[in-house]
Coordinates of C-alpha atoms in Angstrom, one line a residue:
M1 CA 14.5 95.8 -22.3
I2 CA 18.1 94.8 -23.1
G3 CA 21.2 96.8 -23.4
N4 CA 24.9 97.6 -22.6
P5 CA 25.0 101.1 -21.1
P6 CA 28.0 103.3 -22.0
Y7 CA 31.0 103.1 -19.7
V8 CA 31.0 106.6 -18.2
R9 CA 32.6 107.1 -14.7
Q10 CA 31.0 109.4 -12.2
E11 CA 33.9 111.9 -12.5
Q12 CA 32.8 112.6 -16.1
L13 CA 29.2 113.4 -15.1
K14 CA 28.8 117.1 -15.3
D15 CA 25.2 117.8 -14.1
K16 CA 24.9 115.6 -11.0
D17 CA 22.1 117.8 -9.6
F18 CA 19.9 116.5 -12.4
F19 CA 20.5 112.9 -11.4
K20 CA 20.0 113.8 -7.7
D21 CA 16.6 115.5 -8.5
H22 CA 15.3 112.8 -10.9
F23 CA 16.6 109.4 -9.7
E24 CA 16.0 107.5 -6.5
V25 CA 19.1 105.3 -7.1
Y26 CA 21.2 108.5 -7.1
D27 CA 24.5 108.5 -5.3
S28 CA 27.1 111.2 -5.7
V29 CA 29.8 108.7 -6.8
A30 CA 27.6 106.4 -8.9
D31 CA 28.6 105.7 -12.5
L32 CA 26.2 106.4 -15.4
Y33 CA 25.1 102.8 -15.8
V34 CA 23.3 102.9 -12.4
Y35 CA 20.7 105.2 -13.8
F36 CA 20.0 103.0 -16.8
Y37 CA 18.6 100.4 -14.3
E38 CA 16.1 102.8 -12.9
V39 CA 15.0 104.2 -16.3
S40 CA 14.6 100.7 -17.8
H41 CA 12.4 99.4 -15.0
C42 CA 10.3 102.5 -15.1
L43 CA 9.7 102.0 -18.8
L44 CA 8.9 98.3 -18.5
R45 CA 5.3 97.1 -18.1
R46 CA 4.4 94.7 -15.3
F47 CA 6.1 91.3 -15.8
G48 CA 8.3 92.9 -18.4
R49 CA 11.8 91.4 -18.8
F50 CA 15.1 93.3 -18.3
G51 CA 18.6 92.3 -19.2
M52 CA 21.8 94.3 -19.2
V53 CA 25.6 94.0 -19.2
T54 CA 27.0 96.5 -16.7
S55 CA 29.7 96.8 -14.1
N56 CA 29.3 94.4 -11.2
K57 CA 30.5 97.1 -8.7
F58 CA 27.0 98.1 -7.7
M59 CA 26.4 94.7 -6.1
R60 CA 28.8 95.5 -3.2
A61 CA 30.0 99.1 -3.4
A62 CA 28.4 101.8 -1.1
Y63 CA 27.3 103.8 -4.2
G64 CA 25.1 100.8 -5.3
K65 CA 23.1 100.7 -2.0
N66 CA 20.2 102.7 -3.4
L67 CA 20.2 100.6 -6.6
R68 CA 20.2 97.3 -4.7
E69 CA 17.3 98.4 -2.6
F70 CA 15.5 99.6 -5.7
L71 CA 15.9 96.3 -7.6
S72 CA 14.9 94.3 -4.5
R73 CA 11.7 96.3 -4.2
V74 CA 10.5 96.6 -7.9
A75 CA 11.7 93.4 -9.6
Y76 CA 12.4 89.7 -9.3
V77 CA 16.1 89.4 -9.9
R78 CA 16.1 86.0 -11.6
E79 CA 19.6 85.6 -12.9
I80 CA 23.1 87.1 -12.3
L81 CA 26.2 86.1 -14.2
D82 CA 29.3 87.7 -12.6
F83 CA 32.4 87.8 -14.7
G84 CA 34.5 89.2 -11.9
D85 CA 37.8 90.5 -13.2
L86 CA 37.8 88.4 -16.4
P87 CA 38.9 90.5 -19.4
V88 CA 35.6 90.4 -21.3
F89 CA 36.3 93.8 -22.8
L90 CA 40.0 94.0 -23.5
E91 CA 40.2 97.8 -23.8
V92 CA 38.9 98.5 -20.2
S93 CA 38.8 96.8 -16.8
A94 CA 35.0 96.8 -16.6
Y95 CA 34.3 94.0 -14.1
P96 CA 31.1 93.0 -16.1
C97 CA 28.0 91.2 -15.0
I98 CA 24.7 90.3 -16.7
V99 CA 21.6 91.0 -14.7
L100 CA 18.2 89.5 -15.7
T101 CA 15.0 90.6 -14.0
I102 CA 11.2 90.5 -14.3
K103 CA 9.4 93.7 -13.2
G104 CA 6.9 93.2 -10.3
D105 CA 6.9 92.7 -6.6
E106 CA 5.0 89.5 -6.6
E107 CA 6.3 86.4 -4.9
R108 CA 9.8 85.8 -6.0
G109 CA 11.5 82.5 -6.8
P110 CA 15.1 81.5 -6.4
I111 CA 18.0 83.4 -8.1
R112 CA 20.1 81.7 -10.6
Y113 CA 23.7 82.8 -9.9
L114 CA 27.1 82.0 -11.4
R115 CA 30.5 83.5 -10.9
V116 CA 31.9 82.7 -14.3
P117 CA 35.2 80.9 -13.8
S118 CA 36.9 81.7 -17.1
L119 CA 36.1 82.8 -20.7
D120 CA 36.9 79.4 -22.0
F121 CA 33.4 78.2 -22.9
D122 CA 31.5 77.4 -26.0
S123 CA 28.0 78.2 -24.8
L124 CA 27.3 80.6 -21.9
E125 CA 23.8 79.2 -21.7
R126 CA 25.1 75.6 -21.2
L127 CA 27.7 76.9 -18.7
V128 CA 25.0 78.4 -16.6
E129 CA 22.9 75.3 -16.8
E130 CA 25.8 73.1 -15.7
Q131 CA 27.5 75.2 -13.1
G132 CA 25.0 77.8 -12.0
G133 CA 23.5 77.5 -8.5
E134 CA 20.2 78.6 -7.1
L135 CA 20.1 81.0 -4.2
P136 CA 17.1 81.9 -2.0
S137 CA 15.6 85.3 -2.8
S138 CA 16.5 86.4 0.8
V139 CA 20.1 87.0 -0.3
I140 CA 19.0 90.3 -1.9
E141 CA 16.1 91.3 0.3
D142 CA 18.0 94.2 1.8
A143 CA 20.9 96.5 0.7
D144 CA 23.5 93.8 1.4
W145 CA 23.6 91.3 -1.4
R146 CA 25.4 88.0 -0.8
L147 CA 25.9 86.4 -4.1
V148 CA 28.0 83.2 -4.0
N149 CA 27.3 79.6 -4.8
P150 CA 25.1 77.7 -2.4
E151 CA 27.9 75.8 -0.6
E152 CA 29.8 79.1 0.0
F153 CA 26.6 80.8 1.1
R154 CA 26.1 78.3 3.9
I155 CA 29.6 79.1 5.2
L156 CA 29.0 82.8 5.1
E157 CA 25.7 82.3 6.9
K158 CA 27.4 80.2 9.6
M159 CA 30.0 82.9 10.1
E160 CA 27.4 85.6 10.5
Q161 CA 25.3 83.5 12.9
I162 CA 28.3 82.9 15.1
G163 CA 29.9 86.3 14.9
V164 CA 29.1 90.0 15.2
P165 CA 30.2 92.6 12.6
L166 CA 33.6 94.0 13.2
K167 CA 32.1 97.5 13.6
V168 CA 29.9 96.3 16.5
W169 CA 32.8 94.3 18.0
L170 CA 35.1 97.3 18.0
G171 CA 32.5 99.5 19.8
D172 CA 33.8 103.1 19.9
T173 CA 37.1 102.2 18.1
K174 CA 37.1 103.4 14.5
I175 CA 38.8 102.2 11.3
N176 CA 40.7 105.2 9.9
Y177 CA 42.8 105.7 6.8
G178 CA 46.3 107.0 6.6
I179 CA 47.5 110.5 6.0
K180 CA 46.8 112.4 2.7
T181 CA 49.4 115.2 2.5
G182 CA 48.5 116.5 -1.0
L183 CA 52.2 116.5 -2.0
N184 CA 54.2 113.5 -0.7
E185 CA 57.3 114.8 -2.3
A186 CA 57.4 117.7 0.1
F187 CA 56.3 115.9 3.3
F188 CA 57.9 112.5 2.9
I189 CA 61.7 112.5 3.7
D190 CA 64.5 110.0 4.0
E191 CA 66.9 109.4 6.9
A192 CA 69.5 111.8 5.5
T193 CA 67.1 114.7 5.2
R194 CA 65.7 114.0 8.7
A195 CA 69.2 114.1 10.2
R196 CA 70.0 117.3 8.4
L197 CA 66.8 119.1 9.5
I198 CA 67.3 118.0 13.1
A199 CA 71.0 119.1 13.0
E200 CA 69.8 122.6 11.7
D201 CA 67.1 122.8 14.4
P202 CA 66.7 120.1 17.1
K203 CA 63.0 121.1 17.5
S204 CA 62.4 119.6 14.1
A205 CA 62.3 116.2 15.7
E206 CA 59.0 117.1 17.4
I207 CA 57.1 117.0 14.1
I208 CA 59.1 114.4 12.1
K209 CA 57.4 111.0 12.5
P210 CA 58.4 107.5 11.3
L211 CA 56.4 106.6 8.3
V212 CA 55.2 103.4 6.6
V213 CA 53.4 103.0 3.3
G214 CA 51.3 100.1 2.0
E215 CA 54.2 98.0 0.7
D216 CA 55.8 98.0 4.1
I217 CA 52.9 96.2 5.7
K218 CA 53.1 92.4 5.7
R219 CA 51.1 89.7 7.5
Y220 CA 52.2 90.0 11.2
E221 CA 55.2 92.2 10.4
I222 CA 56.1 95.7 9.3
E223 CA 59.2 96.6 7.4
F224 CA 60.2 100.1 8.4
R225 CA 62.3 101.5 5.5
N226 CA 63.6 104.7 7.2
R227 CA 60.9 106.9 5.7
Y228 CA 59.7 109.9 7.7
L229 CA 56.8 112.3 7.6
I230 CA 56.9 116.0 8.3
F231 CA 53.7 116.2 10.3
T232 CA 52.6 119.8 10.1
R233 CA 49.0 119.4 11.0
R234 CA 46.3 122.1 11.1
G235 CA 47.0 125.0 13.4
I236 CA 50.8 124.5 13.7
D237 CA 53.0 127.5 14.3
I238 CA 55.5 126.9 11.5
D239 CA 57.8 129.7 12.7
R240 CA 58.7 127.5 15.7
Y241 CA 60.4 125.1 13.2
P242 CA 62.6 127.2 10.9
A243 CA 64.4 124.2 9.3
I244 CA 61.1 122.5 8.4
K245 CA 59.8 125.8 7.0
G246 CA 62.9 126.2 4.9
H247 CA 62.6 122.7 3.6
L248 CA 58.9 123.2 2.6
E249 CA 59.6 126.6 1.0
Q250 CA 61.2 125.0 -2.0
F251 CA 57.8 123.4 -2.7
R252 CA 55.7 126.4 -1.9
E253 CA 54.1 127.0 -5.3
R254 CA 53.0 123.3 -5.4
L255 CA 51.8 123.4 -1.8
E256 CA 49.5 126.4 -2.0
P257 CA 45.8 125.5 -1.9
R258 CA 43.7 126.6 -4.9
P259 CA 41.8 129.8 -4.1
P260 CA 38.0 129.5 -4.3
N261 CA 37.8 132.1 -7.1
W262 CA 40.4 130.4 -9.3
D263 CA 38.8 129.7 -12.7
E264 CA 40.8 126.9 -14.4
E265 CA 39.1 127.4 -17.8
K266 CA 40.2 131.0 -17.9
Q267 CA 43.4 131.0 -15.8
G268 CA 44.7 127.5 -16.5
K269 CA 45.4 124.6 -14.2
W270 CA 46.3 125.5 -10.6
P271 CA 49.9 124.4 -9.9
G272 CA 49.3 123.7 -6.2
R273 CA 47.0 121.5 -4.1
K274 CA 43.2 121.3 -4.0
P275 CA 41.1 123.9 -2.3
G276 CA 40.8 123.7 1.5
A277 CA 41.1 125.6 4.8
Y278 CA 44.7 124.8 5.3
A279 CA 47.9 126.8 5.0
W280 CA 50.5 126.1 2.4
Y281 CA 52.9 124.5 4.9
E282 CA 50.2 122.2 6.5
I283 CA 49.3 118.7 5.4
Q284 CA 46.0 118.6 3.4
D285 CA 43.9 116.5 5.8
T286 CA 42.8 117.5 9.3
I287 CA 43.7 114.1 10.8
D288 CA 41.7 114.6 14.0
Y289 CA 42.6 111.0 15.0
Y290 CA 46.3 111.6 14.7
A291 CA 46.8 110.4 18.3
D292 CA 45.8 106.9 17.2
F293 CA 49.1 106.7 15.2
E294 CA 51.1 107.2 18.5
N295 CA 49.2 104.3 20.2
P296 CA 49.3 100.5 19.7
K297 CA 47.3 99.6 16.6
I298 CA 46.7 97.2 13.8
L299 CA 47.8 98.4 10.3
Y300 CA 46.8 96.9 7.0
Q301 CA 47.2 97.6 3.3
D302 CA 44.5 99.3 1.2
I303 CA 45.0 97.0 -1.8
A304 CA 46.6 93.5 -1.4
E305 CA 46.4 90.0 -2.8
R306 CA 45.2 88.9 0.7
G307 CA 44.8 90.5 4.1
T308 CA 48.0 91.9 5.4
F309 CA 47.4 92.8 9.0
A310 CA 50.3 93.8 11.3
Y311 CA 50.6 95.1 14.9
D312 CA 52.5 98.3 15.6
T313 CA 53.8 99.5 19.0
Q314 CA 56.4 101.9 17.7
G315 CA 54.1 104.9 17.0
L316 CA 54.4 104.6 13.2
F317 CA 52.5 107.0 11.0
A318 CA 51.1 105.8 7.7
N319 CA 50.1 107.3 4.4
N320 CA 46.8 106.8 2.7
T321 CA 47.6 103.4 1.2
V322 CA 47.3 102.1 4.8
Y323 CA 44.3 101.7 7.2
L324 CA 44.5 101.5 10.9
I325 CA 42.4 100.0 13.7
G326 CA 43.1 101.5 17.1
T327 CA 43.2 98.2 19.0
S328 CA 46.0 96.1 20.4
N329 CA 44.0 92.8 20.5
P330 CA 46.2 89.9 19.1
F331 CA 43.1 87.7 18.9
L332 CA 41.6 90.0 16.3
L333 CA 45.0 90.1 14.4
G334 CA 45.0 86.3 14.2
L335 CA 41.4 86.2 12.9
L336 CA 41.9 88.9 10.3
N337 CA 45.1 87.3 8.9
G338 CA 43.4 83.9 8.5
K339 CA 42.1 82.2 5.4
L340 CA 38.5 82.2 6.6
V341 CA 38.3 86.0 6.8
E342 CA 40.0 86.1 3.3
F343 CA 37.3 83.7 2.1
W344 CA 34.6 85.9 3.5
F345 CA 36.1 89.1 2.1
R346 CA 36.5 87.7 -1.4
R347 CA 32.8 86.9 -1.5
T348 CA 31.5 90.1 0.1
G349 CA 34.1 92.8 -0.6
A350 CA 35.7 94.5 -3.5
E351 CA 37.9 92.3 -5.8
Y352 CA 40.0 93.7 -8.6
R353 CA 41.8 92.3 -11.6
G354 CA 44.5 89.9 -10.7
G355 CA 42.7 88.7 -7.6
Y356 CA 43.6 91.8 -5.6
L357 CA 41.3 92.9 -2.8
R358 CA 40.4 96.5 -1.8
F359 CA 40.0 96.7 1.9
F360 CA 37.5 99.6 2.1
S361 CA 36.1 100.3 5.6
Q362 CA 32.5 99.6 4.4
Y363 CA 33.5 95.9 3.8
M364 CA 35.9 95.6 6.8
E365 CA 33.2 96.7 9.2
R366 CA 31.0 93.8 8.2
I367 CA 33.5 91.0 8.8
P368 CA 31.8 88.6 11.4
I369 CA 34.0 88.3 14.4
C370 CA 33.4 85.2 16.5
R371 CA 31.8 86.0 19.8
I372 CA 33.6 84.7 22.8
A373 CA 32.1 83.9 26.2
F374 CA 34.6 84.9 28.9
V375 CA 33.0 82.7 31.6
T376 CA 35.6 80.1 32.4
P377 CA 36.8 80.3 36.1
Q378 CA 40.0 82.4 35.9
E379 CA 42.4 80.0 37.5
E380 CA 41.1 77.1 35.3
R381 CA 41.3 79.4 32.2
A382 CA 44.9 80.3 33.0
R383 CA 45.8 76.6 33.6
L384 CA 44.2 75.4 30.4
V385 CA 45.9 78.2 28.3
E386 CA 49.3 77.0 29.6
E387 CA 48.3 73.5 28.7
G388 CA 47.5 74.6 25.2
K389 CA 50.8 76.4 24.9
H390 CA 52.7 73.3 26.1
L391 CA 50.9 71.2 23.4
Y392 CA 51.9 73.7 20.7
R393 CA 55.6 73.8 21.8
E394 CA 55.7 70.0 22.1
A395 CA 54.3 69.6 18.5
L396 CA 56.9 72.0 17.1
E397 CA 59.6 69.6 18.4
K398 CA 58.1 66.8 16.2
T399 CA 57.9 68.5 12.9
K400 CA 59.5 65.6 11.0
Q401 CA 57.0 63.1 12.3
A402 CA 53.9 64.4 10.6
N403 CA 52.9 65.2 7.0
T404 CA 50.1 67.8 7.6
T405 CA 49.4 70.6 10.0
Q406 CA 46.4 68.7 11.4
A407 CA 48.5 65.6 12.1
L408 CA 51.3 67.6 13.7
F409 CA 49.0 69.5 16.0
S410 CA 46.4 66.8 16.4
D411 CA 46.7 66.8 20.2
L412 CA 46.3 70.6 20.4
L413 CA 43.4 70.6 17.9
A414 CA 41.6 67.9 19.9
F415 CA 42.2 70.0 23.0
V416 CA 40.6 73.0 21.3
E417 CA 37.6 71.0 20.2
E418 CA 37.1 69.8 23.8
R419 CA 37.1 73.4 24.9
L420 CA 34.4 74.3 22.4
K421 CA 32.0 71.6 23.7
K422 CA 29.2 72.9 25.9
I423 CA 30.1 70.6 28.8
H424 CA 32.0 72.9 31.1
Q425 CA 30.8 74.6 34.2
P426 CA 31.1 78.4 33.9
D427 CA 31.8 80.9 36.7
P428 CA 28.4 82.3 37.8
E429 CA 29.8 85.8 38.5
L430 CA 31.4 85.9 35.0
V431 CA 28.2 84.7 33.5
R432 CA 26.3 87.6 35.1
K433 CA 29.0 90.0 33.8
H434 CA 28.7 88.5 30.3
N435 CA 24.9 88.8 30.3
A436 CA 25.1 92.5 31.5
D437 CA 27.3 93.4 28.5
P438 CA 25.2 95.2 25.9
L439 CA 27.1 93.4 23.2
N440 CA 25.6 90.1 24.5
K441 CA 22.0 91.2 24.9
D442 CA 20.9 88.6 22.3
W443 CA 23.4 86.0 23.6
Q444 CA 22.5 85.3 27.2
I445 CA 24.0 82.4 29.2
S446 CA 22.4 80.4 32.0
E447 CA 24.4 80.3 35.3
R448 CA 23.4 76.7 35.9
Q449 CA 23.9 75.1 32.4
P450 CA 27.3 73.9 31.1
W451 CA 28.9 76.1 28.5
E452 CA 31.9 76.2 26.2
Q453 CA 35.4 77.5 27.1
S454 CA 35.8 79.6 24.0
D455 CA 37.8 82.1 26.1
V456 CA 40.5 79.6 26.5
V457 CA 40.6 79.2 22.7
H458 CA 40.6 83.0 22.4
D459 CA 43.7 83.2 24.6
I460 CA 45.5 80.4 22.7
L461 CA 44.8 82.1 19.4
A462 CA 46.0 85.4 20.8
F463 CA 49.2 83.7 22.0
L464 CA 49.8 82.2 18.5
A465 CA 49.3 85.6 16.9
E466 CA 51.9 87.0 19.3
E467 CA 54.2 84.1 18.3
M468 CA 53.8 85.1 14.7
I469 CA 54.8 88.6 15.5
R470 CA 57.8 87.5 17.6
M471 CA 59.1 85.0 15.0
N472 CA 58.7 87.6 12.2
R473 CA 60.8 90.1 14.2
E474 CA 63.4 87.4 14.9
K475 CA 63.5 86.7 11.1
Q476 CA 63.7 90.4 10.3
K477 CA 66.5 91.0 12.8
E478 CA 68.7 88.2 11.3
M479 CA 68.0 89.3 7.7
K480 CA 68.8 92.9 8.5
A481 CA 72.0 91.9 10.3
F482 CA 73.2 89.9 7.3
L483 CA 72.3 92.6 4.7
S484 CA 73.8 95.4 6.8
W485 CA 77.1 93.4 7.0
L486 CA 76.9 92.9 3.2
E487 CA 76.3 96.6 2.6
A488 CA 79.4 97.5 4.7
E489 CA 81.5 94.9 2.8
L490 CA 80.4 96.1 -0.6
N491 CA 80.7 99.8 -0.1
I492 CA 77.8 100.5 -2.5
Q493 CA 77.7 103.8 -4.3
P494 CA 74.4 105.8 -4.4
D495 CA 72.3 105.6 -7.6
K496 CA 71.1 108.6 -9.6
K497 CA 68.0 109.0 -7.3
G498 CA 70.2 109.1 -4.2
R499 CA 69.3 105.6 -3.0
I500 CA 72.0 104.0 -0.9
G501 CA 73.0 100.5 0.1
I502 CA 71.1 97.5 -1.4
E503 CA 68.3 99.9 -2.4
A504 CA 70.6 101.3 -5.1
L505 CA 71.2 97.9 -6.7
T506 CA 69.4 96.2 -9.6
G507 CA 67.7 93.0 -8.3
K508 CA 67.3 94.5 -4.8
T509 CA 64.0 92.8 -4.3
K510 CA 65.5 89.3 -4.6
L511 CA 68.4 90.3 -2.3
N512 CA 66.1 91.7 0.3
N513 CA 63.9 88.6 0.3
Y514 CA 66.7 86.0 0.0
L515 CA 64.9 83.7 2.4
G516 CA 61.8 83.4 0.2
D517 CA 58.2 83.9 1.4
Y518 CA 56.7 80.7 2.9
Q519 CA 53.2 82.1 2.2
K520 CA 53.9 82.0 -1.5
G521 CA 55.8 78.7 -1.4
E522 CA 59.0 80.5 -2.4
P523 CA 62.3 78.7 -1.9
E524 CA 65.4 80.6 -0.6
L525 CA 67.5 82.3 -3.2
P526 CA 70.4 80.0 -4.4
F527 CA 73.8 81.5 -3.6
G528 CA 74.8 81.3 -7.3
E529 CA 71.9 83.6 -8.2
F530 CA 72.6 85.8 -5.2
W531 CA 76.2 86.2 -6.4
E532 CA 75.2 86.8 -10.0
I533 CA 73.0 89.8 -9.0
L534 CA 76.0 91.3 -7.3
R535 CA 78.2 90.7 -10.4
K536 CA 75.6 92.6 -12.5
N537 CA 75.9 95.5 -10.2
K538 CA 79.8 95.6 -10.0
S539 CA 80.0 99.1 -11.4
R540 CA 78.2 100.4 -8.3
I541 CA 80.1 98.2 -5.8
G542 CA 83.3 99.7 -4.3
R543 CA 85.3 96.5 -3.8
P544 CA 86.5 93.7 -6.1
L545 CA 84.2 90.7 -6.3
S546 CA 87.1 88.3 -5.9
H547 CA 87.0 84.5 -5.4
E548 CA 88.2 85.1 -1.9
F549 CA 85.3 87.4 -1.1
M550 CA 82.8 85.0 -2.8
A551 CA 83.9 82.2 -0.5
Q552 CA 83.6 84.6 2.5
L553 CA 80.2 85.7 1.4
Q554 CA 78.9 82.2 0.8
E555 CA 79.9 81.1 4.3
A556 CA 78.1 84.1 5.8
Y557 CA 75.1 83.5 3.6
E558 CA 74.8 79.8 4.5
W559 CA 75.2 80.7 8.2
S560 CA 72.4 83.2 8.0
L561 CA 70.1 80.7 6.2
T562 CA 70.9 78.0 8.8
K563 CA 69.5 80.4 11.4
L564 CA 66.5 81.4 9.3
R565 CA 65.2 78.1 8.0
P566 CA 63.8 76.9 11.3
I567 CA 62.1 80.2 11.8
K568 CA 60.5 80.1 8.3
E569 CA 59.2 76.6 9.0
R570 CA 57.8 77.5 12.4
L571 CA 56.1 80.5 10.8
R572 CA 54.5 78.3 8.1
L573 CA 53.3 75.8 10.6
T574 CA 51.9 78.3 13.1
D575 CA 50.1 80.2 10.4
A576 CA 48.4 77.0 9.2
L577 CA 47.6 76.1 12.9
I578 CA 45.9 79.5 13.4
D579 CA 43.6 78.7 10.4
Q580 CA 42.7 75.3 11.8
I581 CA 41.8 76.8 15.2
V582 CA 39.7 79.6 13.5
Y583 CA 37.8 77.0 11.5
R584 CA 36.9 75.3 14.7
L585 CA 35.9 78.5 16.4
Y586 CA 33.3 79.1 13.7
G587 CA 32.1 75.5 13.7
L588 CA 33.1 74.6 10.2
T589 CA 32.8 71.0 9.1
E590 CA 35.6 69.1 7.3
E591 CA 33.8 69.6 4.0
E592 CA 33.4 73.4 4.6
I593 CA 37.1 73.6 5.5
R594 CA 38.0 72.0 2.2
I595 CA 35.8 74.6 0.4
V596 CA 37.6 77.4 2.2
E597 CA 41.1 75.9 1.6
G598 CA 40.3 75.3 -2.0
G599 CA 38.9 78.7 -2.5

């Protein structure tokens, strides 16, 4: 049985009740190809062979769970070729794979697996022979398939043995997504609109919340861009806020929820929002967890090139391109922002064309978080943490004396490795507390045997994550100060969309990021290029761009960079140090570290 099922997304499937009644692989959001797998294997005789080209999404997505379980039960999956986001079919982003099986539940052999690196090959068969690896059949024995090359598989196994899933680690804390309003144009406002609404009615301030969207969330930092949300949640008395009501009235037709009896085939497309038990002036979602936005939390982008986890203490609200975790734990922040978690996520989560990752909760919840034994005597723990901080600060003073992060922080990394050896005497009372924690029921410690001091490493990692937050704020403060001075000097006129300041200029991205991103290896913007961007915008600038002003600006620009360069370098070094400590927490060998760094 061979084939290439038609590419039909689940939104186009009209009679889903039919699939629900007739297919055990059914899922309400499964695309059509999923059902071809079941039909094919039902038609095959015993030991019959199957091969199809389909989307690879079923191997990780929640909608593929039933199909994964079905294949694990009825067939020997003997070969999988995953093309990832390679453009095999130019007209569509299909994320294709080839799956070969033999029907039957007899003893299974290893699985031949290859993540095809590129389309530059003469013979696919020879490519598989030369680069494909064999995985044990256990990698697909349940609904969670882990399809990577053997070397990477061992790293994932090690992480899962040492850690617990994030969902378990968080306990009662949930991962939630940001707010879906149904019409952002009505509920998202700028600084000027906020000021006007509050001037008209001071009570408006009660339900206007600071807002961030996905692009505002960076690693260890949040760039608040003076966006605000009119937060009219379910049950609000809108008449208490006349200015807000007046603002929303202009969007009323587009805000009305579609009535249950509206027939779009006969009456045409409904001009408002989707059906729901909400009033025209209320945001679309119930947001029962809205209080989490007011509290300290970790925010991260829905789609990003790598994990972008940041800590918020300002009560920021977020739209639905952002997720939030209601915890203030900087240790977790350091882990999530590290290369090792990115490595894990790229091999178990959802990857999109261009190398982008989709941080769905179903994948996030499975991230293995290293278990920590908080059993070091408290005074000793505090003393050792201070010693680790001293080694860090001491190393930063010697940045010109070492070529690599490991060489620069060699003393601190040796200190960390010493802490992770099981040669230290734990506090018996803390051991009893550890053993009584339900999270540790399968990880019991003897009161009499030596143990590791992973809690010391935990505290050092938390400190370093806090340093990343502090240094990013320091960087952001200096850059904002310089750019605010520049805006005042230039007297920039608003553009046609009403954007003001640097946001109204062509080339604003380069101006706003003049320091360059150390994570991408970007250099600072040369002053000549900075000046040229301003010259191209001279029609919007309300002052002459004279030689005298150019000299004044260059002096201010160089002074700002003088303050920013050391911060940028410390950020780069500390970020790399966090990775090295995380590798040691998870017990990676030097070879495994090279695989992660190279991946």
